[in-house]
Each structure stands twice: as structure tokens, then as C-alpha cells.
């Protein structure tokens, strides 16, 4: 008799899930589903970004620590990771530029390499004192982004500064002025502009000579005006934000374009 009453009692009860638990939730977000899209699919980027924890994203941009974790989750163990070339700040460089080439090798033997720089024009002030370390972190992030085939930039690559304006200001200071004291935008391209263009071309895998000739219809010698150089810098910054706009005909960085 007692058993029948107990059965009746449980028949009228409704089991409830705790309010703060989602039925289909997976925590942490590091579960690779069998139906994952192809790496060549247009859905791949959103799928990979979905593997990052909220603490690994700043305004939707991944931190390098999150890139490391997700890269190993998706591509396998990292067996080697570190700078392969380091160009520290030179005494004559008043802008404090450091450049680092960074490589990451996975257990399948595939290696990804990228280059990044850090200087007062593209780095928040609190990190400028650590130019080599910051450049290394950025280059690592770029290599991991390349490996994961995701769009956009990492959080460490972003600055609050207007880099294009800073380059213009720096070039204004380093070039001569016209006789009436006004800045002469027809003067030759400055060293700061030339170096900035070279670094951006290297980062974006662009042939500087072809960029000058095909996109801006000018020779890549030092007779290019400051105004044209500023326009080229603006265009490179646009390419940095949206790489789909880079013409295929100018792809393929060549260091000898500077000669």
C-alpha cells in the first residue's frame, strides 16, 4: 500500500532543470563537433571563433593565448614556436621600431611564419617600452591566425592610435619646408614613409614595386612625392583592414624592391 502511494506521488511531480543550465550547453567551448565545416568553407571563420572562450576575446578579436589553445585544439600539438629573426630597435631609429619574424610548427610538420613590427606609431604607449616582445607577440598571433585561416586581426595587433596620421606627422618633421614656411607635400618621400610602406608590404605579402607602378602609376624610387607616399600608406591601411581588396597582380613580397 505504501509503495503504491509513493508511485502516485512521483507521477504527479515534474522534474526541472536548474534555471542557469542550458540543456545543450558545452562548457568549456572546446568540443570539436563531427559536423565541423571544411577549412575552405565560408562558415569556417565563425566556427573557429565559436571555440574561443569569452575571456579569450576582446571586442571579438582573439588574444594570442586563446589562439594558441584553439590552434592546438583544431590543428594538433605545437612542437616548436618562437622567433626566427629579430630586428631590435636601432639607435638611429627615433621611432623605436622593432621587427620580429615568428614561426609555429605543428605535430604534422607544417610550419607557419609571419612578421610584425612595433613602433610608437602603431603601438599604445604603455607597450612601446617592450618593442621586441610586443612585435614577437604580434607576429605569433599573425602566424596562428594564418594557420587557423581566420579573418581579422588579433587583439594585440590593435592600437588606439591613428597610425596614418602619426606617419604623416613624422614625415613632416623630417623633410624640408618651402620658402614661405609651409609644408611642401611635393617634397620627396621621407625615410619614415619609405620604411613604413616596406613593413606593410612585407606584412601583407605585397610587391612594393608593383604596388607603386600598377596601383599608383609611379616608379618606386625616392623621387616619389610625400603626397603620393601618404596616399600609398592610406591604401595599405585599407588593405590591412580588408585583405580581399588587394589586387592579385601585386601579391608576392620581394625585399629587393627597395633597391
PDB file of N, CA and C in Angstrom, residues 179-231:
ATOM      1  N   UNK A 179      59.932  77.789 -49.015  1.00  0.00           N
ATOM      2  CA  UNK A 179      60.496  79.075 -48.602  1.00  0.00           C
ATOM      3  C   UNK A 179      59.536  79.907 -47.772  1.00  0.00           C
ATOM      4  N   UNK A 180      58.226  79.719 -47.955  1.00  0.00           N
ATOM      5  CA  UNK A 180      57.284  80.522 -47.178  1.00  0.00           C
ATOM      6  C   UNK A 180      56.938  79.868 -45.839  1.00  0.00           C
ATOM      7  N   UNK A 181      57.621  78.789 -45.531  1.00  0.00           N
ATOM      8  CA  UNK A 181      57.429  78.161 -44.234  1.00  0.00           C
ATOM      9  C   UNK A 181      56.349  77.108 -44.205  1.00  0.00           C
ATOM     10  N   UNK A 182      55.605  76.911 -45.294  1.00  0.00           N
ATOM     11  CA  UNK A 182      54.557  75.897 -45.325  1.00  0.00           C
ATOM     12  C   UNK A 182      55.146  74.544 -45.690  1.00  0.00           C
ATOM     13  N   UNK A 183      54.485  73.497 -45.231  1.00  0.00           N
ATOM     14  CA  UNK A 183      54.938  72.148 -45.556  1.00  0.00           C
ATOM     15  C   UNK A 183      54.761  71.883 -47.044  1.00  0.00           C
ATOM     16  N   UNK A 184      55.785  71.335 -47.659  1.00  0.00           N
ATOM     17  CA  UNK A 184      55.761  71.084 -49.093  1.00  0.00           C
ATOM     18  C   UNK A 184      55.457  69.616 -49.349  1.00  0.00           C
ATOM     19  N   UNK A 185      54.218  69.323 -49.711  1.00  0.00           N
ATOM     20  CA  UNK A 185      53.829  67.933 -49.914  1.00  0.00           C
ATOM     21  C   UNK A 185      54.411  67.344 -51.189  1.00  0.00           C
ATOM     22  N   UNK A 186      55.003  68.200 -52.033  1.00  0.00           N
ATOM     23  CA  UNK A 186      55.634  67.698 -53.248  1.00  0.00           C
ATOM     24  C   UNK A 186      57.082  67.287 -53.009  1.00  0.00           C
ATOM     25  N   UNK A 187      57.579  67.510 -51.789  1.00  0.00           N
ATOM     26  CA  UNK A 187      58.939  67.067 -51.470  1.00  0.00           C
ATOM     27  C   UNK A 187      59.008  65.550 -51.547  1.00  0.00           C
ATOM     28  N   UNK A 188      60.210  65.028 -51.593  1.00  0.00           N
ATOM     29  CA  UNK A 188      60.376  63.590 -51.750  1.00  0.00           C
ATOM     30  C   UNK A 188      59.883  62.822 -50.526  1.00  0.00           C
ATOM     31  N   UNK A 189      59.476  61.606 -50.770  1.00  0.00           N
ATOM     32  CA  UNK A 189      59.034  60.701 -49.720  1.00  0.00           C
ATOM     33  C   UNK A 189      60.099  60.589 -48.627  1.00  0.00           C
ATOM     34  N   UNK A 190      59.670  60.625 -47.376  1.00  0.00           N
ATOM     35  CA  UNK A 190      60.607  60.581 -46.253  1.00  0.00           C
ATOM     36  C   UNK A 190      61.030  59.150 -45.944  1.00  0.00           C
ATOM     37  N   UNK A 191      62.097  59.022 -45.158  1.00  0.00           N
ATOM     38  CA  UNK A 191      62.547  57.697 -44.731  1.00  0.00           C
ATOM     39  C   UNK A 191      61.470  56.992 -43.913  1.00  0.00           C
ATOM     40  N   UNK A 192      60.777  57.755 -43.062  1.00  0.00           N
ATOM     41  CA  UNK A 192      59.724  57.159 -42.236  1.00  0.00           C
ATOM     42  C   UNK A 192      58.623  56.567 -43.108  1.00  0.00           C
ATOM     43  N   UNK A 193      58.233  57.298 -44.145  1.00  0.00           N
ATOM     44  CA  UNK A 193      57.206  56.786 -45.053  1.00  0.00           C
ATOM     45  C   UNK A 193      57.704  55.550 -45.794  1.00  0.00           C
ATOM     46  N   UNK A 194      58.933  55.629 -46.285  1.00  0.00           N
ATOM     47  CA  UNK A 194      59.504  54.522 -47.061  1.00  0.00           C
ATOM     48  C   UNK A 194      59.576  53.247 -46.223  1.00  0.00           C
ATOM     49  N   UNK A 195      60.057  53.383 -44.986  1.00  0.00           N
ATOM     50  CA  UNK A 195      60.175  52.221 -44.104  1.00  0.00           C
ATOM     51  C   UNK A 195      58.805  51.665 -43.729  1.00  0.00           C
ATOM     52  N   UNK A 196      57.855  52.561 -43.499  1.00  0.00           N
ATOM     53  CA  UNK A 196      56.508  52.115 -43.143  1.00  0.00           C
ATOM     54  C   UNK A 196      55.879  51.336 -44.294  1.00  0.00           C
ATOM     55  N   UNK A 197      56.037  51.844 -45.507  1.00  0.00           N
ATOM     56  CA  UNK A 197      55.483  51.165 -46.682  1.00  0.00           C
ATOM     57  C   UNK A 197      56.115  49.785 -46.840  1.00  0.00           C
ATOM     58  N   UNK A 198      57.424  49.703 -46.627  1.00  0.00           N
ATOM     59  CA  UNK A 198      58.104  48.413 -46.764  1.00  0.00           C
ATOM     60  C   UNK A 198      57.590  47.400 -45.747  1.00  0.00           C
ATOM     61  N   UNK A 199      57.437  47.826 -44.497  1.00  0.00           N
ATOM     62  CA  UNK A 199      56.956  46.915 -43.455  1.00  0.00           C
ATOM     63  C   UNK A 199      55.543  46.439 -43.771  1.00  0.00           C
ATOM     64  N   UNK A 200      54.688  47.355 -44.210  1.00  0.00           N
ATOM     65  CA  UNK A 200      53.316  46.977 -44.540  1.00  0.00           C
ATOM     66  C   UNK A 200      53.274  46.026 -45.732  1.00  0.00           C
ATOM     67  N   UNK A 201      54.116  46.279 -46.725  1.00  0.00           N
ATOM     68  CA  UNK A 201      54.168  45.385 -47.885  1.00  0.00           C
ATOM     69  C   UNK A 201      54.607  43.988 -47.458  1.00  0.00           C
ATOM     70  N   UNK A 202      55.572  43.932 -46.542  1.00  0.00           N
ATOM     71  CA  UNK A 202      56.041  42.633 -46.054  1.00  0.00           C
ATOM     72  C   UNK A 202      54.917  41.910 -45.308  1.00  0.00           C
ATOM     73  N   UNK A 203      54.212  42.641 -44.454  1.00  0.00           N
ATOM     74  CA  UNK A 203      53.127  42.042 -43.680  1.00  0.00           C
ATOM     75  C   UNK A 203      52.007  41.525 -44.572  1.00  0.00           C
ATOM     76  N   UNK A 204      51.703  42.279 -45.629  1.00  0.00           N
ATOM     77  CA  UNK A 204      50.576  41.935 -46.493  1.00  0.00           C
ATOM     78  C   UNK A 204      50.988  41.107 -47.703  1.00  0.00           C
ATOM     79  N   UNK A 205      52.286  40.763 -47.782  1.00  0.00           N
ATOM     80  CA  UNK A 205      52.803  39.973 -48.906  1.00  0.00           C
ATOM     81  C   UNK A 205      52.555  40.683 -50.235  1.00  0.00           C
ATOM     82  N   UNK A 206      52.915  41.961 -50.276  1.00  0.00           N
ATOM     83  CA  UNK A 206      52.716  42.782 -51.476  1.00  0.00           C
ATOM     84  C   UNK A 206      54.071  43.151 -52.066  1.00  0.00           C
ATOM     85  N   UNK A 207      54.171  43.070 -53.378  1.00  0.00           N
ATOM     86  CA  UNK A 207      55.371  43.512 -54.093  1.00  0.00           C
ATOM     87  C   UNK A 207      55.321  45.037 -54.174  1.00  0.00           C
ATOM     88  N   UNK A 208      56.216  45.704 -53.449  1.00  0.00           N
ATOM     89  CA  UNK A 208      56.197  47.159 -53.393  1.00  0.00           C
ATOM     90  C   UNK A 208      56.345  47.805 -54.759  1.00  0.00           C
ATOM     91  N   UNK A 209      57.213  47.250 -55.586  1.00  0.00           N
ATOM     92  CA  UNK A 209      57.438  47.825 -56.912  1.00  0.00           C
ATOM     93  C   UNK A 209      56.165  47.779 -57.754  1.00  0.00           C
ATOM     94  N   UNK A 210      55.471  46.634 -57.717  1.00  0.00           N
ATOM     95  CA  UNK A 210      54.232  46.512 -58.486  1.00  0.00           C
ATOM     96  C   UNK A 210      53.135  47.397 -57.915  1.00  0.00           C
ATOM     97  N   UNK A 211      53.112  47.543 -56.594  1.00  0.00           N
ATOM     98  CA  UNK A 211      52.123  48.422 -55.968  1.00  0.00           C
ATOM     99  C   UNK A 211      52.302  49.852 -56.464  1.00  0.00           C
ATOM    100  N   UNK A 212      53.545  50.319 -56.478  1.00  0.00           N
ATOM    101  CA  UNK A 212      53.827  51.678 -56.935  1.00  0.00           C
ATOM    102  C   UNK A 212      53.429  51.853 -58.399  1.00  0.00           C
ATOM    103  N   UNK A 213      53.823  50.889 -59.234  1.00  0.00           N
ATOM    104  CA  UNK A 213      53.644  51.053 -60.676  1.00  0.00           C
ATOM    105  C   UNK A 213      52.219  50.788 -61.130  1.00  0.00           C
ATOM    106  N   UNK A 214      51.613  49.691 -60.646  1.00  0.00           N
ATOM    107  CA  UNK A 214      50.309  49.293 -61.169  1.00  0.00           C
ATOM    108  C   UNK A 214      49.146  50.018 -60.505  1.00  0.00           C
ATOM    109  N   UNK A 215      49.267  50.271 -59.205  1.00  0.00           N
ATOM    110  CA  UNK A 215      48.150  50.894 -58.490  1.00  0.00           C
ATOM    111  C   UNK A 215      48.250  52.414 -58.512  1.00  0.00           C
ATOM    112  N   UNK A 216      49.491  52.939 -58.411  1.00  0.00           N
ATOM    113  CA  UNK A 216      49.655  54.394 -58.328  1.00  0.00           C
ATOM    114  C   UNK A 216      50.384  54.994 -59.532  1.00  0.00           C
ATOM    115  N   UNK A 217      50.804  54.139 -60.460  1.00  0.00           N
ATOM    116  CA  UNK A 217      51.414  54.599 -61.708  1.00  0.00           C
ATOM    117  C   UNK A 217      52.635  55.494 -61.466  1.00  0.00           C
ATOM    118  N   UNK A 218      53.461  55.099 -60.497  1.00  0.00           N
ATOM    119  CA  UNK A 218      54.697  55.836 -60.218  1.00  0.00           C
ATOM    120  C   UNK A 218      55.833  54.837 -60.052  1.00  0.00           C
ATOM    121  N   UNK A 219      57.060  55.308 -60.253  1.00  0.00           N
ATOM    122  CA  UNK A 219      58.224  54.467 -60.006  1.00  0.00           C
ATOM    123  C   UNK A 219      58.469  54.388 -58.511  1.00  0.00           C
ATOM    124  N   UNK A 220      59.098  53.303 -58.088  1.00  0.00           N
ATOM    125  CA  UNK A 220      59.328  53.123 -56.651  1.00  0.00           C
ATOM    126  C   UNK A 220      60.668  53.694 -56.209  1.00  0.00           C
ATOM    127  N   UNK A 221      61.151  54.711 -56.891  1.00  0.00           N
ATOM    128  CA  UNK A 221      62.396  55.331 -56.441  1.00  0.00           C
ATOM    129  C   UNK A 221      62.088  56.446 -55.449  1.00  0.00           C
ATOM    130  N   UNK A 222      63.139  57.036 -54.908  1.00  0.00           N
ATOM    131  CA  UNK A 222      62.953  58.012 -53.846  1.00  0.00           C
ATOM    132  C   UNK A 222      62.457  59.367 -54.339  1.00  0.00           C
ATOM    133  N   UNK A 223      62.143  59.476 -55.627  1.00  0.00           N
ATOM    134  CA  UNK A 223      61.613  60.730 -56.144  1.00  0.00           C
ATOM    135  C   UNK A 223      60.096  60.823 -55.983  1.00  0.00           C
ATOM    136  N   UNK A 224      59.496  59.775 -55.461  1.00  0.00           N
ATOM    137  CA  UNK A 224      58.056  59.801 -55.205  1.00  0.00           C
ATOM    138  C   UNK A 224      57.754  60.892 -54.179  1.00  0.00           C
ATOM    139  N   UNK A 225      56.706  61.646 -54.401  1.00  0.00           N
ATOM    140  CA  UNK A 225      56.388  62.756 -53.503  1.00  0.00           C
ATOM    141  C   UNK A 225      55.805  62.266 -52.186  1.00  0.00           C
ATOM    142  N   UNK A 226      55.884  63.129 -51.195  1.00  0.00           N
ATOM    143  CA  UNK A 226      55.317  62.812 -49.889  1.00  0.00           C
ATOM    144  C   UNK A 226      53.811  62.608 -49.978  1.00  0.00           C
ATOM    145  N   UNK A 227      53.158  63.376 -50.848  1.00  0.00           N
ATOM    146  CA  UNK A 227      51.704  63.244 -51.006  1.00  0.00           C
ATOM    147  C   UNK A 227      51.348  61.864 -51.538  1.00  0.00           C
ATOM    148  N   UNK A 228      52.064  61.412 -52.564  1.00  0.00           N
ATOM    149  CA  UNK A 228      51.797  60.082 -53.118  1.00  0.00           C
ATOM    150  C   UNK A 228      52.105  59.010 -52.078  1.00  0.00           C
ATOM    151  N   UNK A 229      53.197  59.189 -51.342  1.00  0.00           N
ATOM    152  CA  UNK A 229      53.552  58.221 -50.303  1.00  0.00           C
ATOM    153  C   UNK A 229      52.456  58.131 -49.245  1.00  0.00           C
ATOM    154  N   UNK A 230      51.878  59.277 -48.879  1.00  0.00           N
ATOM    155  CA  UNK A 230      50.783  59.273 -47.903  1.00  0.00           C
ATOM    156  C   UNK A 230      49.570  58.531 -48.451  1.00  0.00           C
ATOM    157  N   UNK A 231      49.298  58.724 -49.751  1.00  0.00           N
ATOM    158  CA  UNK A 231      48.180  58.010 -50.377  1.00  0.00           C
ATOM    159  C   UNK A 231      48.430  56.501 -50.378  1.00  0.00           C
TER     160      UNK A 231
END
